[in-house]
């Protein structure tokens, strides 16, 4: 259930979300996550039940065009997270950063504070806790009363964490942000702007982290399945 939005209309939706502690969840599936959701019904449910579902990745936008239901534009998780941080700064809201290897969320929080002086860091926690520690993490989040919860544990863990615990957690907006805390912390760099603009960010990530090649193999499979679906519909 992807939302046909651009950055502006998506931001308007978030402005509404920020008005109350209504536990609104934002997800940003790319082709790989959508393919995982074909086999993982819990993930599919989490994505489809989110309050805002943004197409992250050129593959998803391409697929929407092939299927004759074009999405407006690719809204990357990282860029939208930055948009949310600006909104939080304007409103002096608090943000909890959950995810990444130990130390990453703390470093990311320090950098957030440098750029967005009016944001309050409600708290941070790494994303490698055991299932048995989940309640403790939830209590830590709730005790800090964050307006915004950024969950950076990769898919499907982050989507499942948000949806499974939606009734226990308290926030205005939670968003699954994948590896974005690695970028905010300065540990991983983003693709050059020309690659981002031309839809080649995936290529940069592949060169920077060759171990991702297996994961990226899902993109052509995704497009082949989309084409097969389109073709079978035509017939
Ligand atoms: N991660 C985590 N807990 C886990 C598994 C992963 O916090 O159990 C973090 C990992 O350290 C990385 C992020 O989740 O920061 C996933 O990054 P990835 O590049 O896979 O996400 P993408 O940006 O591609 O969605």
Short mmCIF file of N, CA, C and O in Angstrom, two decimals, residues 29-164:
data_model
loop_
_atom_site.label_atom_id
_atom_site.label_comp_id
_atom_site.label_asym_id
_atom_site.label_seq_id
_atom_site.Cartn_x
_atom_site.Cartn_y
_atom_site.Cartn_z
N UNK A 29 9.62 1.26 2.14
CA UNK A 29 10.11 0.05 1.47
C UNK A 29 10.76 0.31 0.12
O UNK A 29 10.29 1.16 -0.64
N UNK A 30 11.83 -0.43 -0.13
CA UNK A 30 12.43 -0.44 -1.47
C UNK A 30 12.10 -1.81 -2.09
O UNK A 30 11.38 -2.62 -1.50
N UNK A 31 12.66 -2.06 -3.28
CA UNK A 31 12.34 -3.31 -3.99
C UNK A 31 12.70 -4.53 -3.14
O UNK A 31 11.94 -5.50 -3.06
N UNK A 32 13.84 -4.46 -2.47
CA UNK A 32 14.30 -5.60 -1.66
C UNK A 32 13.32 -5.90 -0.52
O UNK A 32 12.97 -7.05 -0.26
N UNK A 33 12.86 -4.83 0.12
CA UNK A 33 11.93 -5.01 1.25
C UNK A 33 10.59 -5.56 0.75
O UNK A 33 9.98 -6.44 1.37
N UNK A 34 10.15 -5.06 -0.40
CA UNK A 34 8.88 -5.55 -0.96
C UNK A 34 9.00 -7.03 -1.33
O UNK A 34 8.09 -7.83 -1.09
N UNK A 35 10.16 -7.42 -1.85
CA UNK A 35 10.38 -8.83 -2.18
C UNK A 35 10.39 -9.68 -0.91
O UNK A 35 9.83 -10.78 -0.88
N UNK A 36 11.01 -9.18 0.14
CA UNK A 36 11.04 -9.93 1.42
C UNK A 36 9.60 -10.10 1.93
O UNK A 36 9.23 -11.16 2.44
N UNK A 37 8.80 -9.05 1.74
CA UNK A 37 7.42 -9.08 2.23
C UNK A 37 6.55 -10.10 1.48
O UNK A 37 5.51 -10.52 1.99
N UNK A 38 6.99 -10.51 0.27
CA UNK A 38 6.21 -11.53 -0.45
C UNK A 38 6.26 -12.86 0.30
O UNK A 38 5.35 -13.67 0.22
N UNK A 39 7.39 -13.06 1.03
CA UNK A 39 7.55 -14.34 1.74
C UNK A 39 7.29 -14.19 3.23
O UNK A 39 7.12 -15.16 3.94
N UNK A 40 7.33 -12.94 3.72
CA UNK A 40 7.19 -12.70 5.15
C UNK A 40 5.87 -11.93 5.38
O UNK A 40 5.82 -10.71 5.23
N UNK A 41 4.83 -12.66 5.73
CA UNK A 41 3.51 -12.02 5.82
C UNK A 41 3.43 -11.01 6.96
O UNK A 41 2.68 -10.05 6.89
N UNK A 42 4.24 -11.23 8.01
CA UNK A 42 4.25 -10.27 9.12
C UNK A 42 4.79 -8.92 8.65
O UNK A 42 4.28 -7.87 9.02
N UNK A 43 5.84 -9.01 7.82
CA UNK A 43 6.42 -7.77 7.28
C UNK A 43 5.41 -7.10 6.35
O UNK A 43 5.21 -5.88 6.41
N UNK A 44 4.75 -7.90 5.50
CA UNK A 44 3.75 -7.34 4.57
C UNK A 44 2.66 -6.61 5.37
O UNK A 44 2.26 -5.50 5.02
N UNK A 45 2.23 -7.25 6.47
CA UNK A 45 1.19 -6.64 7.30
C UNK A 45 1.69 -5.33 7.92
O UNK A 45 0.99 -4.32 7.93
N UNK A 46 2.92 -5.36 8.41
CA UNK A 46 3.50 -4.16 9.04
C UNK A 46 3.58 -3.02 8.02
O UNK A 46 3.25 -1.88 8.33
N UNK A 47 3.99 -3.34 6.79
CA UNK A 47 4.10 -2.29 5.77
C UNK A 47 2.72 -1.75 5.41
O UNK A 47 2.50 -0.55 5.32
N UNK A 48 1.77 -2.68 5.22
CA UNK A 48 0.43 -2.26 4.79
C UNK A 48 -0.36 -1.55 5.89
O UNK A 48 -1.29 -0.81 5.59
N UNK A 49 0.01 -1.77 7.14
CA UNK A 49 -0.69 -1.10 8.24
C UNK A 49 -0.05 0.22 8.64
O UNK A 49 -0.57 0.91 9.52
N UNK A 50 1.06 0.57 8.01
CA UNK A 50 1.74 1.82 8.37
C UNK A 50 0.87 3.01 7.96
O UNK A 50 0.04 2.90 7.06
N UNK A 51 1.08 4.14 8.63
CA UNK A 51 0.27 5.33 8.33
C UNK A 51 0.78 6.08 7.11
O UNK A 51 0.05 6.83 6.48
N UNK A 52 2.06 5.88 6.82
CA UNK A 52 2.63 6.50 5.63
C UNK A 52 3.66 5.52 5.07
O UNK A 52 4.55 5.07 5.81
N UNK A 53 3.50 5.16 3.81
CA UNK A 53 4.37 4.16 3.20
C UNK A 53 5.01 4.79 1.96
O UNK A 53 4.35 5.02 0.94
N UNK A 54 6.29 5.13 2.10
CA UNK A 54 6.97 5.91 1.05
C UNK A 54 7.82 5.01 0.16
O UNK A 54 8.52 4.13 0.66
N UNK A 55 7.78 5.24 -1.16
CA UNK A 55 8.60 4.42 -2.06
C UNK A 55 10.06 4.85 -2.02
O UNK A 55 10.39 5.94 -2.48
N UNK A 56 10.90 4.02 -1.46
CA UNK A 56 12.32 4.33 -1.38
C UNK A 56 13.05 3.48 -2.41
O UNK A 56 13.20 2.28 -2.24
N UNK A 57 13.48 4.11 -3.45
CA UNK A 57 14.25 3.34 -4.44
C UNK A 57 13.68 3.50 -5.83
O UNK A 57 12.46 3.52 -6.02
N UNK A 58 14.60 3.58 -6.77
CA UNK A 58 14.22 3.80 -8.15
C UNK A 58 13.44 2.59 -8.70
O UNK A 58 12.54 2.75 -9.53
N UNK A 59 13.75 1.40 -8.18
CA UNK A 59 13.08 0.18 -8.64
C UNK A 59 11.58 0.23 -8.39
O UNK A 59 10.77 -0.19 -9.24
N UNK A 60 11.19 0.76 -7.25
CA UNK A 60 9.76 0.81 -6.89
C UNK A 60 9.03 1.80 -7.80
O UNK A 60 7.91 1.53 -8.26
N UNK A 61 9.68 2.92 -8.08
CA UNK A 61 9.06 3.93 -8.95
C UNK A 61 8.92 3.37 -10.36
O UNK A 61 7.88 3.51 -11.01
N UNK A 62 9.97 2.69 -10.82
CA UNK A 62 9.94 2.07 -12.15
C UNK A 62 8.81 1.05 -12.22
O UNK A 62 8.03 1.00 -13.18
N UNK A 63 8.69 0.23 -11.18
CA UNK A 63 7.64 -0.79 -11.14
C UNK A 63 6.26 -0.15 -11.22
O UNK A 63 5.37 -0.64 -11.92
N UNK A 64 6.09 0.97 -10.51
CA UNK A 64 4.78 1.64 -10.52
C UNK A 64 4.43 2.10 -11.93
O UNK A 64 3.27 2.07 -12.34
N UNK A 65 5.46 2.52 -12.68
CA UNK A 65 5.21 2.97 -14.06
C UNK A 65 4.86 1.78 -14.95
O UNK A 65 3.94 1.84 -15.75
N UNK A 66 5.59 0.68 -14.76
CA UNK A 66 5.32 -0.53 -15.55
C UNK A 66 3.88 -0.98 -15.30
O UNK A 66 3.18 -1.40 -16.20
N UNK A 67 3.43 -0.86 -14.06
CA UNK A 67 2.09 -1.33 -13.71
C UNK A 67 1.00 -0.32 -14.05
O UNK A 67 -0.18 -0.56 -13.77
N UNK A 68 1.42 0.82 -14.62
CA UNK A 68 0.44 1.82 -15.04
C UNK A 68 -0.19 2.59 -13.90
O UNK A 68 -1.26 3.17 -14.05
N UNK A 69 0.46 2.55 -12.73
CA UNK A 69 -0.03 3.34 -11.59
C UNK A 69 1.14 4.16 -11.07
O UNK A 69 1.65 3.90 -9.97
N UNK A 70 1.63 5.12 -11.86
CA UNK A 70 2.89 5.79 -11.51
C UNK A 70 2.87 6.53 -10.17
O UNK A 70 1.91 7.23 -9.86
N UNK A 71 3.91 6.30 -9.41
CA UNK A 71 4.10 7.05 -8.17
C UNK A 71 4.68 8.41 -8.54
O UNK A 71 5.26 8.56 -9.63
N UNK A 72 4.53 9.38 -7.64
CA UNK A 72 4.99 10.73 -7.99
C UNK A 72 6.51 10.78 -8.07
O UNK A 72 7.08 11.21 -9.06
N UNK A 73 7.17 10.36 -7.02
CA UNK A 73 8.62 10.39 -7.02
C UNK A 73 9.16 9.46 -5.95
O UNK A 73 8.44 9.03 -5.06
N UNK A 74 10.45 9.19 -6.06
CA UNK A 74 11.12 8.38 -5.06
C UNK A 74 11.35 9.26 -3.85
O UNK A 74 11.89 10.36 -3.97
N UNK A 75 10.90 8.80 -2.70
CA UNK A 75 11.13 9.58 -1.48
C UNK A 75 12.06 8.76 -0.59
O UNK A 75 11.60 7.81 0.06
N UNK A 76 13.31 9.06 -0.62
CA UNK A 76 14.26 8.20 0.10
C UNK A 76 14.10 8.35 1.61
O UNK A 76 13.79 9.43 2.12
N UNK A 77 14.31 7.25 2.29
CA UNK A 77 14.17 7.24 3.74
C UNK A 77 15.10 8.26 4.39
O UNK A 77 14.69 8.99 5.28
N UNK A 78 16.34 8.32 3.90
CA UNK A 78 17.30 9.24 4.53
C UNK A 78 16.84 10.69 4.37
O UNK A 78 16.79 11.44 5.34
N UNK A 79 16.47 11.07 3.14
CA UNK A 79 16.06 12.46 2.90
C UNK A 79 14.81 12.80 3.69
O UNK A 79 14.68 13.92 4.21
N UNK A 80 13.91 11.84 3.79
CA UNK A 80 12.67 12.14 4.52
C UNK A 80 12.94 12.23 6.02
O UNK A 80 12.34 13.05 6.72
N UNK A 81 13.87 11.42 6.49
CA UNK A 81 14.25 11.51 7.90
C UNK A 81 14.82 12.91 8.20
O UNK A 81 14.52 13.51 9.24
N UNK A 82 15.65 13.42 7.27
CA UNK A 82 16.22 14.76 7.45
C UNK A 82 15.10 15.81 7.49
O UNK A 82 15.12 16.73 8.31
N UNK A 83 14.11 15.61 6.65
CA UNK A 83 12.95 16.52 6.63
C UNK A 83 12.25 16.49 8.00
O UNK A 83 11.89 17.53 8.55
N UNK A 84 12.10 15.30 8.54
CA UNK A 84 11.44 15.16 9.85
C UNK A 84 12.28 15.81 10.95
O UNK A 84 11.75 16.45 11.86
N UNK A 85 13.60 15.67 10.84
CA UNK A 85 14.46 16.30 11.84
C UNK A 85 14.32 17.83 11.77
O UNK A 85 14.30 18.50 12.80
N UNK A 86 14.18 18.37 10.56
CA UNK A 86 13.99 19.83 10.44
C UNK A 86 12.67 20.24 11.07
O UNK A 86 12.59 21.25 11.78
N UNK A 87 11.64 19.43 10.84
CA UNK A 87 10.33 19.73 11.43
C UNK A 87 10.42 19.67 12.95
O UNK A 87 9.84 20.51 13.66
N UNK A 88 11.15 18.68 13.44
CA UNK A 88 11.30 18.52 14.89
C UNK A 88 12.05 19.72 15.47
O UNK A 88 11.71 20.22 16.55
N UNK A 89 13.04 20.20 14.73
CA UNK A 89 13.83 21.34 15.18
C UNK A 89 12.96 22.60 15.26
O UNK A 89 13.00 23.32 16.26
N UNK A 90 12.14 22.82 14.21
CA UNK A 90 11.26 24.00 14.20
C UNK A 90 10.30 23.98 15.37
O UNK A 90 9.91 25.02 15.88
N UNK A 91 9.92 22.79 15.79
CA UNK A 91 8.92 22.67 16.86
C UNK A 91 9.54 22.34 18.22
O UNK A 91 8.83 22.07 19.16
N UNK A 92 10.86 22.32 18.28
CA UNK A 92 11.60 21.96 19.51
C UNK A 92 11.11 20.63 20.09
O UNK A 92 10.82 20.51 21.28
N UNK A 93 11.02 19.62 19.23
CA UNK A 93 10.53 18.31 19.68
C UNK A 93 11.69 17.41 20.11
O UNK A 93 12.86 17.71 19.85
N UNK A 94 11.33 16.29 20.74
CA UNK A 94 12.37 15.36 21.20
C UNK A 94 12.42 14.12 20.30
O UNK A 94 11.39 13.69 19.77
N UNK A 95 13.63 13.58 20.16
CA UNK A 95 13.85 12.46 19.25
C UNK A 95 14.62 11.36 19.98
O UNK A 95 15.61 11.65 20.67
N UNK A 96 14.16 10.13 19.82
CA UNK A 96 14.88 8.97 20.37
C UNK A 96 15.49 8.22 19.17
O UNK A 96 14.80 7.94 18.19
N UNK A 97 16.78 7.90 19.26
CA UNK A 97 17.45 7.18 18.19
C UNK A 97 17.71 5.74 18.63
O UNK A 97 18.46 5.51 19.58
N UNK A 98 17.08 4.82 17.93
CA UNK A 98 17.23 3.39 18.26
C UNK A 98 17.82 2.65 17.07
O UNK A 98 17.24 2.66 15.98
N UNK A 99 18.96 2.01 17.28
CA UNK A 99 19.49 1.16 16.20
C UNK A 99 20.97 1.38 15.94
O UNK A 99 21.60 2.26 16.52
N UNK A 100 21.49 0.55 15.08
CA UNK A 100 22.91 0.60 14.73
C UNK A 100 23.75 -0.14 15.76
O UNK A 100 23.25 -0.57 16.81
N UNK A 101 25.01 -0.27 15.42
CA UNK A 101 25.93 -0.95 16.35
C UNK A 101 26.14 -0.07 17.58
O UNK A 101 25.91 1.15 17.51
N UNK A 102 26.57 -0.66 18.71
CA UNK A 102 26.78 0.14 19.91
C UNK A 102 27.66 1.37 19.61
O UNK A 102 28.69 1.25 18.94
N UNK A 103 27.22 2.53 20.07
CA UNK A 103 27.99 3.76 19.88
C UNK A 103 27.50 4.60 18.70
O UNK A 103 27.69 5.82 18.68
N UNK A 104 26.87 3.95 17.72
CA UNK A 104 26.45 4.67 16.50
C UNK A 104 25.34 5.69 16.81
O UNK A 104 25.42 6.85 16.38
N UNK A 105 24.32 5.24 17.55
CA UNK A 105 23.19 6.15 17.84
C UNK A 105 23.67 7.36 18.65
O UNK A 105 23.21 8.48 18.44
N UNK A 106 24.62 7.12 19.55
CA UNK A 106 25.13 8.21 20.39
C UNK A 106 25.86 9.24 19.52
O UNK A 106 25.65 10.45 19.64
N UNK A 107 26.71 8.74 18.61
CA UNK A 107 27.46 9.63 17.72
C UNK A 107 26.48 10.38 16.79
O UNK A 107 26.64 11.58 16.57
N UNK A 108 25.49 9.64 16.29
CA UNK A 108 24.48 10.27 15.42
C UNK A 108 23.75 11.38 16.19
O UNK A 108 23.52 12.47 15.66
N UNK A 109 23.43 11.11 17.46
CA UNK A 109 22.72 12.09 18.28
C UNK A 109 23.58 13.35 18.46
O UNK A 109 23.07 14.48 18.38
N UNK A 110 24.87 13.17 18.66
CA UNK A 110 25.77 14.33 18.81
C UNK A 110 25.75 15.18 17.55
O UNK A 110 25.68 16.40 17.60
N UNK A 111 25.78 14.51 16.38
CA UNK A 111 25.76 15.25 15.11
C UNK A 111 24.42 15.92 14.87
O UNK A 111 24.36 17.03 14.34
N UNK A 112 23.33 15.25 15.27
CA UNK A 112 22.00 15.85 15.13
C UNK A 112 21.96 17.14 15.94
O UNK A 112 21.51 18.18 15.46
N UNK A 113 22.47 17.08 17.15
CA UNK A 113 22.45 18.25 18.05
C UNK A 113 23.24 19.42 17.47
O UNK A 113 22.90 20.58 17.66
N UNK A 114 24.34 19.08 16.75
CA UNK A 114 25.17 20.14 16.17
C UNK A 114 24.40 20.90 15.08
O UNK A 114 24.50 22.10 14.96
N UNK A 115 23.63 20.14 14.28
CA UNK A 115 22.90 20.77 13.16
C UNK A 115 21.56 21.32 13.60
O UNK A 115 21.13 22.36 13.11
N UNK A 116 20.89 20.60 14.49
CA UNK A 116 19.53 21.00 14.88
C UNK A 116 19.53 21.32 16.38
O UNK A 116 19.23 20.47 17.22
N UNK A 117 19.88 22.56 16.67
CA UNK A 117 20.10 22.95 18.07
C UNK A 117 18.86 22.85 18.95
O UNK A 117 18.97 22.67 20.16
N UNK A 118 17.68 22.98 18.32
CA UNK A 118 16.46 22.99 19.15
C UNK A 118 15.85 21.61 19.36
O UNK A 118 14.83 21.48 20.03
N UNK A 119 16.45 20.61 18.76
CA UNK A 119 15.95 19.24 18.99
C UNK A 119 16.45 18.77 20.36
O UNK A 119 17.59 19.01 20.74
N UNK A 120 15.55 18.08 21.06
CA UNK A 120 15.98 17.48 22.33
C UNK A 120 16.22 16.00 22.05
O UNK A 120 15.37 15.33 21.47
N UNK A 121 17.38 15.49 22.43
CA UNK A 121 17.63 14.06 22.27
C UNK A 121 17.03 13.36 23.49
O UNK A 121 17.52 13.49 24.61
N UNK A 122 15.93 12.64 23.26
CA UNK A 122 15.25 11.97 24.37
C UNK A 122 16.10 10.80 24.88
O UNK A 122 16.16 10.52 26.07
N UNK A 123 16.75 10.12 23.95
CA UNK A 123 17.59 8.99 24.35
C UNK A 123 18.13 8.26 23.14
O UNK A 123 17.74 8.54 22.00
N UNK A 124 19.05 7.34 23.40
CA UNK A 124 19.60 6.51 22.32
C UNK A 124 19.74 5.07 22.83
O UNK A 124 19.85 4.84 24.02
N UNK A 125 19.69 4.13 21.89
CA UNK A 125 19.97 2.73 22.24
C UNK A 125 20.41 2.01 20.98
O UNK A 125 19.89 2.27 19.91
N UNK A 126 21.37 1.10 21.12
CA UNK A 126 21.83 0.36 19.95
C UNK A 126 20.75 -0.64 19.49
O UNK A 126 19.78 -0.89 20.21
N UNK A 127 20.95 -1.19 18.30
CA UNK A 127 19.91 -2.05 17.75
C UNK A 127 20.22 -3.53 17.80
O UNK A 127 19.64 -4.32 17.05
N UNK A 128 21.15 -3.92 18.66
CA UNK A 128 21.53 -5.34 18.71
C UNK A 128 21.14 -5.99 20.04
O UNK A 128 21.85 -6.85 20.55
N UNK A 129 20.01 -5.56 20.59
CA UNK A 129 19.55 -6.15 21.85
C UNK A 129 18.86 -7.48 21.58
O UNK A 129 18.34 -7.73 20.49
N UNK A 130 18.87 -8.32 22.61
CA UNK A 130 18.22 -9.64 22.52
C UNK A 130 16.71 -9.46 22.67
O UNK A 130 16.25 -8.51 23.30
N UNK A 131 15.97 -10.42 22.17
CA UNK A 131 14.52 -10.42 22.32
C UNK A 131 14.13 -10.27 23.80
O UNK A 131 13.20 -9.54 24.14
N UNK A 132 14.92 -10.95 24.67
CA UNK A 132 14.60 -10.90 26.10
C UNK A 132 14.77 -9.50 26.70
O UNK A 132 14.29 -9.23 27.79
N UNK A 133 15.48 -8.62 25.99
CA UNK A 133 15.69 -7.25 26.51
C UNK A 133 14.73 -6.24 25.88
O UNK A 133 14.81 -5.04 26.17
N UNK A 134 13.83 -6.75 25.04
CA UNK A 134 12.96 -5.83 24.30
C UNK A 134 12.09 -4.97 25.23
O UNK A 134 11.96 -3.77 25.03
N UNK A 135 11.54 -5.60 26.28
CA UNK A 135 10.68 -4.85 27.20
C UNK A 135 11.44 -3.72 27.86
O UNK A 135 10.93 -2.61 28.04
N UNK A 136 12.69 -4.01 28.20
CA UNK A 136 13.54 -3.00 28.84
C UNK A 136 13.77 -1.81 27.90
O UNK A 136 13.73 -0.65 28.31
N UNK A 137 13.99 -2.13 26.62
CA UNK A 137 14.21 -1.07 25.61
C UNK A 137 12.93 -0.24 25.46
O UNK A 137 12.98 1.00 25.42
N UNK A 138 11.78 -0.91 25.45
CA UNK A 138 10.50 -0.20 25.31
C UNK A 138 10.29 0.73 26.51
O UNK A 138 9.89 1.89 26.37
N UNK A 139 10.61 0.22 27.70
CA UNK A 139 10.46 1.05 28.91
C UNK A 139 11.37 2.27 28.83
O UNK A 139 10.97 3.39 29.15
N UNK A 140 12.60 2.04 28.35
CA UNK A 140 13.55 3.16 28.24
C UNK A 140 13.00 4.22 27.27
O UNK A 140 13.07 5.42 27.55
N UNK A 141 12.45 3.75 26.16
CA UNK A 141 11.89 4.69 25.17
C UNK A 141 10.72 5.46 25.81
O UNK A 141 10.69 6.69 25.78
N UNK A 142 9.79 4.74 26.40
CA UNK A 142 8.60 5.39 26.96
C UNK A 142 8.94 6.34 28.11
O UNK A 142 8.34 7.40 28.22
N UNK A 143 9.91 5.96 28.92
CA UNK A 143 10.28 6.83 30.04
C UNK A 143 10.87 8.16 29.55
O UNK A 143 10.85 9.15 30.27
N UNK A 144 11.38 8.16 28.31
CA UNK A 144 11.98 9.39 27.79
C UNK A 144 10.96 10.22 27.01
O UNK A 144 11.29 11.30 26.51
N UNK A 145 9.71 9.72 26.89
CA UNK A 145 8.61 10.41 26.19
C UNK A 145 9.03 11.09 24.89
O UNK A 145 8.88 12.30 24.74
N UNK A 146 9.51 10.32 23.92
CA UNK A 146 9.95 10.99 22.69
C UNK A 146 8.76 11.40 21.82
O UNK A 146 7.74 10.70 21.78
N UNK A 147 8.92 12.53 21.13
CA UNK A 147 7.92 12.89 20.13
C UNK A 147 8.15 12.04 18.89
O UNK A 147 7.20 11.58 18.26
N UNK A 148 9.42 11.84 18.57
CA UNK A 148 9.78 11.10 17.36
C UNK A 148 10.72 9.95 17.71
O UNK A 148 11.67 10.14 18.48
N UNK A 149 10.43 8.80 17.15
CA UNK A 149 11.27 7.62 17.37
C UNK A 149 11.82 7.17 16.02
O UNK A 149 11.06 6.79 15.13
N UNK A 150 13.14 7.23 15.87
CA UNK A 150 13.77 6.75 14.64
C UNK A 150 14.31 5.36 14.90
O UNK A 150 15.14 5.17 15.81
N UNK A 151 13.84 4.39 14.12
CA UNK A 151 14.23 2.99 14.36
C UNK A 151 15.11 2.52 13.20
O UNK A 151 14.64 2.36 12.07
N UNK A 152 16.38 2.32 13.51
CA UNK A 152 17.37 2.02 12.46
C UNK A 152 17.94 0.63 12.66
O UNK A 152 19.13 0.47 12.96
N UNK A 153 17.11 -0.39 12.50
CA UNK A 153 17.59 -1.75 12.72
C UNK A 153 17.51 -2.58 11.44
O UNK A 153 17.60 -3.81 11.48
N UNK A 154 17.31 -1.92 10.30
CA UNK A 154 17.20 -2.63 9.03
C UNK A 154 15.87 -3.38 8.93
O UNK A 154 15.20 -3.62 9.92
N UNK A 155 15.51 -3.70 7.69
CA UNK A 155 14.26 -4.46 7.46
C UNK A 155 14.56 -5.95 7.51
O UNK A 155 15.63 -6.37 7.08
N UNK A 156 13.68 -6.78 8.04
CA UNK A 156 12.35 -6.45 8.57
C UNK A 156 12.35 -6.12 10.06
O UNK A 156 11.29 -5.82 10.59
N UNK A 157 13.51 -6.14 10.70
CA UNK A 157 13.48 -6.02 12.17
C UNK A 157 12.82 -4.71 12.63
O UNK A 157 12.02 -4.71 13.58
N UNK A 158 13.16 -3.60 11.98
CA UNK A 158 12.62 -2.32 12.44
C UNK A 158 11.10 -2.23 12.25
O UNK A 158 10.40 -1.77 13.14
N UNK A 159 10.60 -2.71 11.11
CA UNK A 159 9.15 -2.65 10.86
C UNK A 159 8.40 -3.55 11.85
O UNK A 159 7.36 -3.18 12.38
N UNK A 160 8.97 -4.74 12.09
CA UNK A 160 8.31 -5.67 13.02
C UNK A 160 8.34 -5.13 14.44
O UNK A 160 7.37 -5.25 15.19
N UNK A 161 9.46 -4.49 14.82
CA UNK A 161 9.56 -3.92 16.17
C UNK A 161 8.49 -2.84 16.37
O UNK A 161 7.78 -2.82 17.37
N UNK A 162 8.36 -1.96 15.38
CA UNK A 162 7.39 -0.85 15.53
C UNK A 162 5.96 -1.38 15.60
O UNK A 162 5.17 -0.97 16.44
N UNK A 163 5.62 -2.30 14.68
CA UNK A 163 4.24 -2.76 14.62
C UNK A 163 3.86 -3.69 15.76
O UNK A 163 2.77 -3.60 16.32
N UNK A 164 4.79 -4.57 16.11
CA UNK A 164 4.50 -5.52 17.19
C UNK A 164 4.28 -4.78 18.51
O UNK A 164 3.45 -5.18 19.33
#
